[in-house]
Coordinates of C-alpha atoms and ligand atoms in Angstrom, one line a residue:
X1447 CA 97.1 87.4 137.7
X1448 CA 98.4 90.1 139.9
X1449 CA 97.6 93.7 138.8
X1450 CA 101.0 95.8 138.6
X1451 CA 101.8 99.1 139.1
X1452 CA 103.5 101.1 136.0
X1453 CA 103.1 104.8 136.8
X1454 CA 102.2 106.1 140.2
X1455 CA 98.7 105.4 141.1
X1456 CA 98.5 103.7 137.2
X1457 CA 97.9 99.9 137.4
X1458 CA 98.0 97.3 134.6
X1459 CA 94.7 95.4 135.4
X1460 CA 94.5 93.2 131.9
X1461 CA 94.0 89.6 131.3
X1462 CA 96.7 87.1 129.9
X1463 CA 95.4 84.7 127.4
X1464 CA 97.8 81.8 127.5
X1465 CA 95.8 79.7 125.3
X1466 CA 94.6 81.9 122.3
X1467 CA 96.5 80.7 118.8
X1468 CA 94.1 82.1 116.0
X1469 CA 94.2 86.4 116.2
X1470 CA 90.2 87.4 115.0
X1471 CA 89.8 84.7 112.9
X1472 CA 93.2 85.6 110.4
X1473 CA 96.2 85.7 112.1
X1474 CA 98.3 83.5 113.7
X1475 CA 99.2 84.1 117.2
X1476 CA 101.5 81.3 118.8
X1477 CA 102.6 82.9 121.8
X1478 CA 99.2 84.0 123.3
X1479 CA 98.5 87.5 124.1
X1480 CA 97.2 90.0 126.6
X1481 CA 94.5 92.2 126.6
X1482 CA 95.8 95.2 128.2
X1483 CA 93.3 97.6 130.5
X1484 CA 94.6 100.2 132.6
X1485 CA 92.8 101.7 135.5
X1486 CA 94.1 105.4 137.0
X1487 CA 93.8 106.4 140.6
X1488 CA 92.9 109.3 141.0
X1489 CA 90.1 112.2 142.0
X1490 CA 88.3 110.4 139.2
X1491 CA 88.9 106.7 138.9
X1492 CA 89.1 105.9 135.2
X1493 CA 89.5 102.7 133.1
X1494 CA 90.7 102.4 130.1
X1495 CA 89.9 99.6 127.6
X1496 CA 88.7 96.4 128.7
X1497 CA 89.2 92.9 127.9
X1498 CA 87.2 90.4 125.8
X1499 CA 83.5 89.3 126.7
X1500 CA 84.7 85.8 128.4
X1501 CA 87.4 87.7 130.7
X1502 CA 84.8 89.7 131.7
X1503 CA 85.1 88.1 135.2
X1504 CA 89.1 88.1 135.3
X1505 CA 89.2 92.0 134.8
X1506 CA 86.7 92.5 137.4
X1507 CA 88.8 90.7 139.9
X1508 CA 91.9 92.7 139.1
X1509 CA 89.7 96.1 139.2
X1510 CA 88.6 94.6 142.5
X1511 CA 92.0 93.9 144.2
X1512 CA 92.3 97.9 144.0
X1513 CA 88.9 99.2 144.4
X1514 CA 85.4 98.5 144.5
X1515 CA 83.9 98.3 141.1
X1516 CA 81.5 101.0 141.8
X1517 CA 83.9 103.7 142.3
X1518 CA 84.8 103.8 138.9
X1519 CA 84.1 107.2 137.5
X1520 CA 84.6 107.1 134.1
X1521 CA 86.0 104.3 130.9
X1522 CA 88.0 105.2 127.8
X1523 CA 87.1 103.3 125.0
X1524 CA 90.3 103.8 122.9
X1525 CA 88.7 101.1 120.1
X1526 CA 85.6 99.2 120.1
X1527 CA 86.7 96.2 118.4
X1528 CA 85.2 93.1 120.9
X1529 CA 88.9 92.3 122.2
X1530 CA 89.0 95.3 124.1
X1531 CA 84.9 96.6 124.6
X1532 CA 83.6 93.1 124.8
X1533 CA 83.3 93.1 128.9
X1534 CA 82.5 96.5 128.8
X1535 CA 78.3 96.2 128.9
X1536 CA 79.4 94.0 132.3
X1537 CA 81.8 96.6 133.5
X1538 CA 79.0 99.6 133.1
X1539 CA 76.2 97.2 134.6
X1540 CA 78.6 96.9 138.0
X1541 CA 80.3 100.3 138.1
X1542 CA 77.3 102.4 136.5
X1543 CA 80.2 105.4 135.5
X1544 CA 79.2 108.7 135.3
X1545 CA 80.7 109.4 131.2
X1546 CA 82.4 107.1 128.6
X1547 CA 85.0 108.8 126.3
X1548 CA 85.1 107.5 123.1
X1549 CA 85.7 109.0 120.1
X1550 CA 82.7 110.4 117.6
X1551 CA 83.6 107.0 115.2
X1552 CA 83.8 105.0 118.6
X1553 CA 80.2 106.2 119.6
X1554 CA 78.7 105.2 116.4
X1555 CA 80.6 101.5 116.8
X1556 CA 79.7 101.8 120.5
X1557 CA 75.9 102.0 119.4
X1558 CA 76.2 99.0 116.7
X1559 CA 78.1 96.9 118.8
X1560 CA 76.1 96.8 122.2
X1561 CA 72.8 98.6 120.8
X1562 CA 72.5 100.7 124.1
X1563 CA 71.8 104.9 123.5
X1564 CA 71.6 104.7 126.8
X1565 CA 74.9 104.9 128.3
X1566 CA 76.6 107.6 129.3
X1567 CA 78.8 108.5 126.0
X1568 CA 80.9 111.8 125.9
X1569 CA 82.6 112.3 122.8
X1570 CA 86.2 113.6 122.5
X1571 CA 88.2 115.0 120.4
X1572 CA 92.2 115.7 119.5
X1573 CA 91.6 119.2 121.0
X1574 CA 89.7 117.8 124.8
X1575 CA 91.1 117.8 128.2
X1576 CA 89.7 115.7 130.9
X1577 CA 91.0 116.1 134.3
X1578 CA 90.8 114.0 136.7
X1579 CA 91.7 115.3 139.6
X1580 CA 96.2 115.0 139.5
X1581 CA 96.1 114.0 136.5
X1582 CA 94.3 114.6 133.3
X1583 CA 93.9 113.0 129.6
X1584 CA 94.4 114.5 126.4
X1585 CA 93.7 112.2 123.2
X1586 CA 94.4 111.9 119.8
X1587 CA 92.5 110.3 117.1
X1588 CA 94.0 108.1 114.7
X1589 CA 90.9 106.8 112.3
X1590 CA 91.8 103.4 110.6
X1591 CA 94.6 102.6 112.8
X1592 CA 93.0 100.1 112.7
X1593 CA 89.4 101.0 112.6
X1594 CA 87.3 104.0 112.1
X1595 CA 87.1 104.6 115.7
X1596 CA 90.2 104.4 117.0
X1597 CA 92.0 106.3 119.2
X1598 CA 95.4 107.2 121.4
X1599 CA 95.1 108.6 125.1
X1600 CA 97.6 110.2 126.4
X1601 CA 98.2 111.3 130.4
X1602 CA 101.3 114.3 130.3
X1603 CA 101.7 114.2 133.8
X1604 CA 103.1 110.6 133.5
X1605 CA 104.3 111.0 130.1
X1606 CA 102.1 107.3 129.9
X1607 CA 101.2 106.8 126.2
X1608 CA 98.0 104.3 125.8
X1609 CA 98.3 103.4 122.5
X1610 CA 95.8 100.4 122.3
X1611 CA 96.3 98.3 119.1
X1612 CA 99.5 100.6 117.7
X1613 CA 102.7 98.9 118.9
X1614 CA 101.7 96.1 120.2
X1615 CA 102.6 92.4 120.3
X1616 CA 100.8 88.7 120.6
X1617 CA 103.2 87.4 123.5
X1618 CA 101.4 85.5 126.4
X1619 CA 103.4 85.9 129.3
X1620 CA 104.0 87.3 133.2
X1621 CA 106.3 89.8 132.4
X1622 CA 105.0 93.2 131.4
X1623 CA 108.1 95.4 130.4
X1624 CA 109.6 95.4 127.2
X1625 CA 113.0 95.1 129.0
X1626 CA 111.7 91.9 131.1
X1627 CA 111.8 89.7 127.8
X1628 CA 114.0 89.0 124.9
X1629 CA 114.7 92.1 123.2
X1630 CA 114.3 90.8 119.8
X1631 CA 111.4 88.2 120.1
X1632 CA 109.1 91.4 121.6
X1633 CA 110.1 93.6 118.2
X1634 CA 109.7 90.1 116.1
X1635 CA 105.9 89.7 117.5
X1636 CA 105.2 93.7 117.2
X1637 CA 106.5 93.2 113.4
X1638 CA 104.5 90.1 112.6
X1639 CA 101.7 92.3 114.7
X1640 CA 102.1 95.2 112.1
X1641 CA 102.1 92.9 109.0
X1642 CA 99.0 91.7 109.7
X1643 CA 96.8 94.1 111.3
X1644 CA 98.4 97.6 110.4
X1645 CA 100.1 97.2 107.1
X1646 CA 97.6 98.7 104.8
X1647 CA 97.4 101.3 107.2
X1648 CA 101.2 102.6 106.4
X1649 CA 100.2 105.8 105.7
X1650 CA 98.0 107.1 108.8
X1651 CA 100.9 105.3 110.9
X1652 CA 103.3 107.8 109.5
X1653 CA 100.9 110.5 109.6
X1654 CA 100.5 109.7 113.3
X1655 CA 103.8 109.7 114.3
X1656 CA 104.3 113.3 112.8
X1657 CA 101.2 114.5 115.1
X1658 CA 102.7 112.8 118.3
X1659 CA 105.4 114.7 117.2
X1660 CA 104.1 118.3 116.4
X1661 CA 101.2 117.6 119.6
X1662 CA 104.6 117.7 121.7
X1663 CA 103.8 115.0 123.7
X1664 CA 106.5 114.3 126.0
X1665 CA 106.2 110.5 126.0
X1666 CA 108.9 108.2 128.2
X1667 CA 106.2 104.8 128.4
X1668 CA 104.3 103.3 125.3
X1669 CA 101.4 100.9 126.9
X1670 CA 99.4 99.4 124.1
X1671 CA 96.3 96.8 124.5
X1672 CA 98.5 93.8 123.6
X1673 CA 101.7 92.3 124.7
X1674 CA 104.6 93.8 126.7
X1675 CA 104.5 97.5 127.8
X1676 CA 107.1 100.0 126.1
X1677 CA 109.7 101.4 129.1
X1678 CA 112.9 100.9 127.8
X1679 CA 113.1 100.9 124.2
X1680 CA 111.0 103.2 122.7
X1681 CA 113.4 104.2 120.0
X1682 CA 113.0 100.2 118.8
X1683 CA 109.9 100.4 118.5
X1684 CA 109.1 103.7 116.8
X1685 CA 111.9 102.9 114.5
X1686 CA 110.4 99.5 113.8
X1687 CA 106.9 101.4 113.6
X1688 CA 109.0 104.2 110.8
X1689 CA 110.3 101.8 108.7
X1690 CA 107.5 99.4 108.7
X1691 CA 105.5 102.2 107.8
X1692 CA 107.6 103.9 104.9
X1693 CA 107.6 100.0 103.1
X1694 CA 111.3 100.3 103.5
X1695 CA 112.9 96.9 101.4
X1696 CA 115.6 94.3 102.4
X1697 CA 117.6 92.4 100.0
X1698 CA 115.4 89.5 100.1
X1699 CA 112.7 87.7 98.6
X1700 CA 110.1 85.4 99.6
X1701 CA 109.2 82.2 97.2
X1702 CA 105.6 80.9 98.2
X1703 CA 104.1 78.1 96.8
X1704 CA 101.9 75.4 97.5
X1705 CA 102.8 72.2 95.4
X1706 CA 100.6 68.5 94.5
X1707 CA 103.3 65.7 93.5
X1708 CA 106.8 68.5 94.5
X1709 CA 107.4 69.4 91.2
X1710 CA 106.6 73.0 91.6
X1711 CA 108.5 72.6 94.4
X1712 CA 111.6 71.9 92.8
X1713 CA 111.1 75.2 90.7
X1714 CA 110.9 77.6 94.0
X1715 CA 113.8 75.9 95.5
X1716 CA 115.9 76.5 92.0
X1717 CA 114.6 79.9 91.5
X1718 CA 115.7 80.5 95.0
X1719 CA 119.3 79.0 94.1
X1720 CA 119.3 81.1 91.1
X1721 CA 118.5 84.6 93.8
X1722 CA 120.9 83.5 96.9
X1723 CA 123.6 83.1 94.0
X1724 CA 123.2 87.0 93.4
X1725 CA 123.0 87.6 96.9
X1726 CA 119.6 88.0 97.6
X1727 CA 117.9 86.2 101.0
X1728 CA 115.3 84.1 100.2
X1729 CA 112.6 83.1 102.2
X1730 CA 110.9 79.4 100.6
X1731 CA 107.2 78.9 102.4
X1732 CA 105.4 75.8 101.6
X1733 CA 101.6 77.1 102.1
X1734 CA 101.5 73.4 103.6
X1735 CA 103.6 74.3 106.1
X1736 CA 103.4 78.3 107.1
X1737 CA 99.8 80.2 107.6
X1738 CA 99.6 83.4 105.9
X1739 CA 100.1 85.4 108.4
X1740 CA 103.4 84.1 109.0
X1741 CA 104.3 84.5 105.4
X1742 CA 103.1 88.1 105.6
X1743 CA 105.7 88.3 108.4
X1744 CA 108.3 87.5 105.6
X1745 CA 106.8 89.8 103.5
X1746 CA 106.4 92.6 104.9
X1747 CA 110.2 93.8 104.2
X1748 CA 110.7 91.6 101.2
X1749 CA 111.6 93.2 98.1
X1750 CA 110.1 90.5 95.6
X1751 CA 107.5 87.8 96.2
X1752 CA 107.3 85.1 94.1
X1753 CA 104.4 82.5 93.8
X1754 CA 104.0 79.3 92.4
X1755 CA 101.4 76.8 92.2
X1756 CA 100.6 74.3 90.0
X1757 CA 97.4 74.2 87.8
X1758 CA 94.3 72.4 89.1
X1759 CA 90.9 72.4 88.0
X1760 CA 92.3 75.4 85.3
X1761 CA 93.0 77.3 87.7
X1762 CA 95.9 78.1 91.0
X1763 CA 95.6 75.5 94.5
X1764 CA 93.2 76.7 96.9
X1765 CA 96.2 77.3 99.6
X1766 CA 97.8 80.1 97.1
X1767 CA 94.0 82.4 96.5
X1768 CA 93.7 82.0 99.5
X1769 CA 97.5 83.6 100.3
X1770 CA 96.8 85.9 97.6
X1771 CA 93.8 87.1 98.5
X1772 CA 95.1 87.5 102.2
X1773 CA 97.9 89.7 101.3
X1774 CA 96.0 92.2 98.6
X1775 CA 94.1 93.4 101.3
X1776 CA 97.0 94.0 103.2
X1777 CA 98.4 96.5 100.7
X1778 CA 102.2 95.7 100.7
X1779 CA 103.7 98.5 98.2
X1780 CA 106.2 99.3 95.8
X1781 CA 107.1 95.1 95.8
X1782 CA 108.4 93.4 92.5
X1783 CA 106.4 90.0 92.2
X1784 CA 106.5 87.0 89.7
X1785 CA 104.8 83.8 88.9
X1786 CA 105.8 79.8 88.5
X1787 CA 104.5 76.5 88.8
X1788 CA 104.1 72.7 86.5
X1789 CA 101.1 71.9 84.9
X1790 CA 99.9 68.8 83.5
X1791 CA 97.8 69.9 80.7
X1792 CA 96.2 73.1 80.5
X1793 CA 98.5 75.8 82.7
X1794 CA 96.8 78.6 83.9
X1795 CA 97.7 79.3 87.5
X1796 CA 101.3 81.3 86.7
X1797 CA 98.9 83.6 84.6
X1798 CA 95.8 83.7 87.4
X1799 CA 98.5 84.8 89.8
X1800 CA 100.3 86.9 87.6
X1801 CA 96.9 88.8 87.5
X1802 CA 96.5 89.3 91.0
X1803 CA 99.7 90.6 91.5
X1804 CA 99.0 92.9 89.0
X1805 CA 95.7 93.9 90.1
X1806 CA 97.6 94.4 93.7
X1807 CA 100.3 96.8 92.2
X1808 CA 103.2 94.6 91.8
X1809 CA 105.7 95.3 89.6
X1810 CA 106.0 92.3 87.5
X1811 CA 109.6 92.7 85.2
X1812 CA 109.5 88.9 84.2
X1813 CA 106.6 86.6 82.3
X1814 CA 105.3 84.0 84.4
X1815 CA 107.6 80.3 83.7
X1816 CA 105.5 77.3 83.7
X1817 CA 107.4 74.0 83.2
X1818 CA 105.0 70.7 81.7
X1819 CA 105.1 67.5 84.9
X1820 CA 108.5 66.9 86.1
X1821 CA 111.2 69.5 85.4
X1822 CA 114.0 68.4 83.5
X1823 CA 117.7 69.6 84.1
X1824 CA 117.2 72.4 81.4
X1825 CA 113.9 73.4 82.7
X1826 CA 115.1 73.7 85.7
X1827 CA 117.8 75.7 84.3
X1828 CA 115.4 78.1 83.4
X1829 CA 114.0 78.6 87.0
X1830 CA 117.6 79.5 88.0
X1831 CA 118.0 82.2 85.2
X1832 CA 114.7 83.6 86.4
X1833 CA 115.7 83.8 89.9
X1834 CA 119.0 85.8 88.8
X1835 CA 117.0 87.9 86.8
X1836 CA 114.9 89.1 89.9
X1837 CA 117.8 89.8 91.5
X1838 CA 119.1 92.2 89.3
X1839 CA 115.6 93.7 89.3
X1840 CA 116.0 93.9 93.3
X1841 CA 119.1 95.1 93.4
X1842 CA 117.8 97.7 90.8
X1843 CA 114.9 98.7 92.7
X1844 CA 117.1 99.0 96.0
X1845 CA 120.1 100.9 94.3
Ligands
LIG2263 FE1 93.2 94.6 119.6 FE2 91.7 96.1 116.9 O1 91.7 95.1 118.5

C-alpha cells in the first residue's frame, strides 16, 4: 500500500487489514480495518503509533518508501494496546530513536507489555511541548478512553488531531478521507465502533471534548488509528461522538432473543407488533443470527431492550448470558428493559434476566411474561399489550 501524504511533510504510513472479521476477540468487524501510524517530516522525524506485531514488516516498508528507518528520531505511543505498539519492539530494534513519548500510564503498560526498562521512555503530560524542528506536539491525556494509558497528540501548526482509538472506524479500504467513501457507512462503522469499545466510557468522552475545547485547539483534520481520516466532516463526527456520549434515546426498541422450537419467537415478534403499533421502531435480533456486537449497535440509541429466552436447564439459553453479560460491561444508561420467553416446565429465564437488567441499572416498569410451550391466540395477546405498554413507558421517558 502506498503511503499518502495528509499534511505537508505528514504521511499516512499504516497497514490495511483486508482480512480481519473478529475486533480483539469481542467485536465484530466485517469490513476490515486499518491500523493507522503517522510519520512527520521534520528537524526531528517522528512516528506515531504503529501497527500490530504481524505487520511489523508492512509498516517498515512504508517508513521505508520515505526514509531510512534509522533516521527516526523519536515514536509517540498514543496507546499501548498490541494493535497499535505490537511492531514497536521491531521498529526501536531498527531505528534505535533517541526518546519515546508516552504517557505516565503508557510507560507503566509500556513496561508490562514488552518488559524492556531499557528503552528510551520520556513521559509527557497535557502541559509538554515537543518541538520538532517546524513543527511541534502538544498532547492531551484522556485515561480510559479506552485504557489507562491513553492519549491524544496534537500538532497546531497543521491543526492535525491524532486521536488514535477516539473516532475511529473498522472499514478496510484504499481510500483514506472521510469524504472519499459513503458518507453514512463511515459514521455507521464509527457508531458500531463507539458501541463497542467506548460506550462505558461516555463520560470521559464528554469530558474530553470540553478540554479540546477549553485547550483551544484549532483543529481542521481528525486522524485516528482506525478507519478513514476526518477532513471534511468533522461536525458529523463530533456530533455523533456528543450524542453517543450524552446516551441521547431514539424512539425505538430492540427485542433480542434467542429461541429452541420458535415459540419465544413468536412472543418478540408480537411484542414488537404490539410497540410499532404505538409508533415505536423496533429492532428483532435472533442471537442465532446477529453477534453481540452488532446488537449493541442497535442498542446503543435504543430506548428499551427487551430479552427473551426460553428456559433451559432452569435457567436462560447460553446465547442470551452471554448477550447479557456482553452489554453490562458496556454500561448503556438510563434504558428501560423487560423480560419474555416459553417454558416448558419450570420458567426461570424471564426472571434471571430480569435480574441482570436490574443489576445493570435498567428501568424495568413491567413484570417479566412467560407464556407455557406454544402460545395461544390470548397469550399472545398478552405479548402485544406488553409491547404497548413499553411504549407508553418510552414515549414517557422521551417526553
Ligand atoms: Fe485500537 Fe485500543 O486499540
Amino acid at each position: 500500500m502506498a503511503v499518502l501524504k495528509i499534511k505537508e511533510n505528514v504521511y499516512w504510513v499504516g497497514v490495511i487489514d483486508w482480512n480481519l472479521r473478529n475486533f480483539h476477540g469481542y467485536s465484530l468487524a466485517d469490513k476490515g480495518t486499518t491500523y493507522n501510524a503517522y510519520l512527520v517530516l521534520d528537524e526531528k522525524i517522528t512516528l506515531f503509533d504503529t501497527v500490530p506485531e504481524k505487520f511489523k514488516l508492512d509498516l517498515y516498508h512504508q517508513i521505508q518508501q520515505l526514509i531510512k528507518i534509522e533516521d527516526i528520531d523519536y515514536i509517540v505511543v498514543n496507546h499501548v494496546e498490541p494493535d497499535h505498539s505490537g511492531a514497536l519492539p521491531f521498529i526501536i530494534e531498527k531505528a534505535k530513536p533517541e526518546k519515546i513519548f508516552c504517557s505516565t500510564m503508557g510507560k507503566k503498560a509500556l513496561l508490562d507489555h514488552y518488559h524492556n526498562p531499557n528503552w528510551p521512555y520520556e513521559v509527557v503530560n497535557n502541559e509538554t511541548v515537543i518541538s520538532l524542528g517546524k513543527k511541534s506536539i502538544k498532547f492531551m491525556e484522556t485515561r480510559m478512553l479506552h485504557w489507562p494509558d491513553s492519549m491524544f497528540s496534537f500538532i497546531p501548526e497543521d491543526k492535525l488531531l491524532i486521536s488514535n482509538d477516539g473516532f475511529g472506524q473498522n472499514i478496510a479500504s484504499t481510500e483514506r478521507f472521510d469524504d472519499e467513501l459513503e458518507l453514512e457507512l463511515i459514521l455507521a462503522e464509527a457508531k458500531h465502533y463507539y458501541a463497542n469499545i467506548i460506550l462505558p466510557y461516555s463520560s470521559i468522552v464528554q469530558k474530553t471534548l470540553e478540554n479540546v475545547q477549553n485547550a483551544g485547539w484549532d483543529i481542521d483534520m481528525i486522524a485516528p488509528d482506525h478507519g478513514l481520516i476526518w477532513r471534511s466532516h468533522l461536525d458529523k463526527i463530533i456530533n455523533l461522538y456528543k450524542d453517543l456520549s450524552a446516551q441521547k434515546l431514539k424512539h425505538k426498541a430492540v427485542i433480542v432473543y434467542d429461541t429452541m422450537w420458535q415459540s419465544t419467537e413468536k412472543m418478540a415478534k408480537t411484542i414488537a407488533e404490539g410497540l410499532v403499533s404505538q409508533q415505536i421502531s423496533v429492532k428483532i435480533m435472533s442471537l442465532k443470527s446477529y453477534h453481540h456486537s452488532d446488537v449493541m449497535g442497535e442498542v446503543v440509541d435504543a430506548a428499551a431492550i427487551i430479552c427473551g429466552s426460553p428456559t433451559h436447564n432452569n435457567s436462560m439459553m447460553p446465547l442470551m448470558a452471554d448477550f447479557l453479560t456482553y452489554m453490562k460491561g458496556l454500561k448503556p444508561v438510563g434504558r428501560i428493559g423487560a423480560s419474555f420467553g416459553s417454558f416448558g416446565w419450570s420458567g426461570e429465564a424471564p426472571k434471571h434476566i430480569a435480574q441482570i437488567l436490574e443489576e445493570a441499572k435498567f428501568e424495568l416498569p413491567l413484570e417479566p411474561l412467560k407464556i407455557k410451550n406454544v402460545p395461544t391466540h390470548e397469550t399472545l395477546a398478552k405479548c402485544k399489550e406488553m409491547g404497548k405498554a413499553l411504549a407508553l413507558e418510552i414515549k414517557k421517558k422521551l417526553s
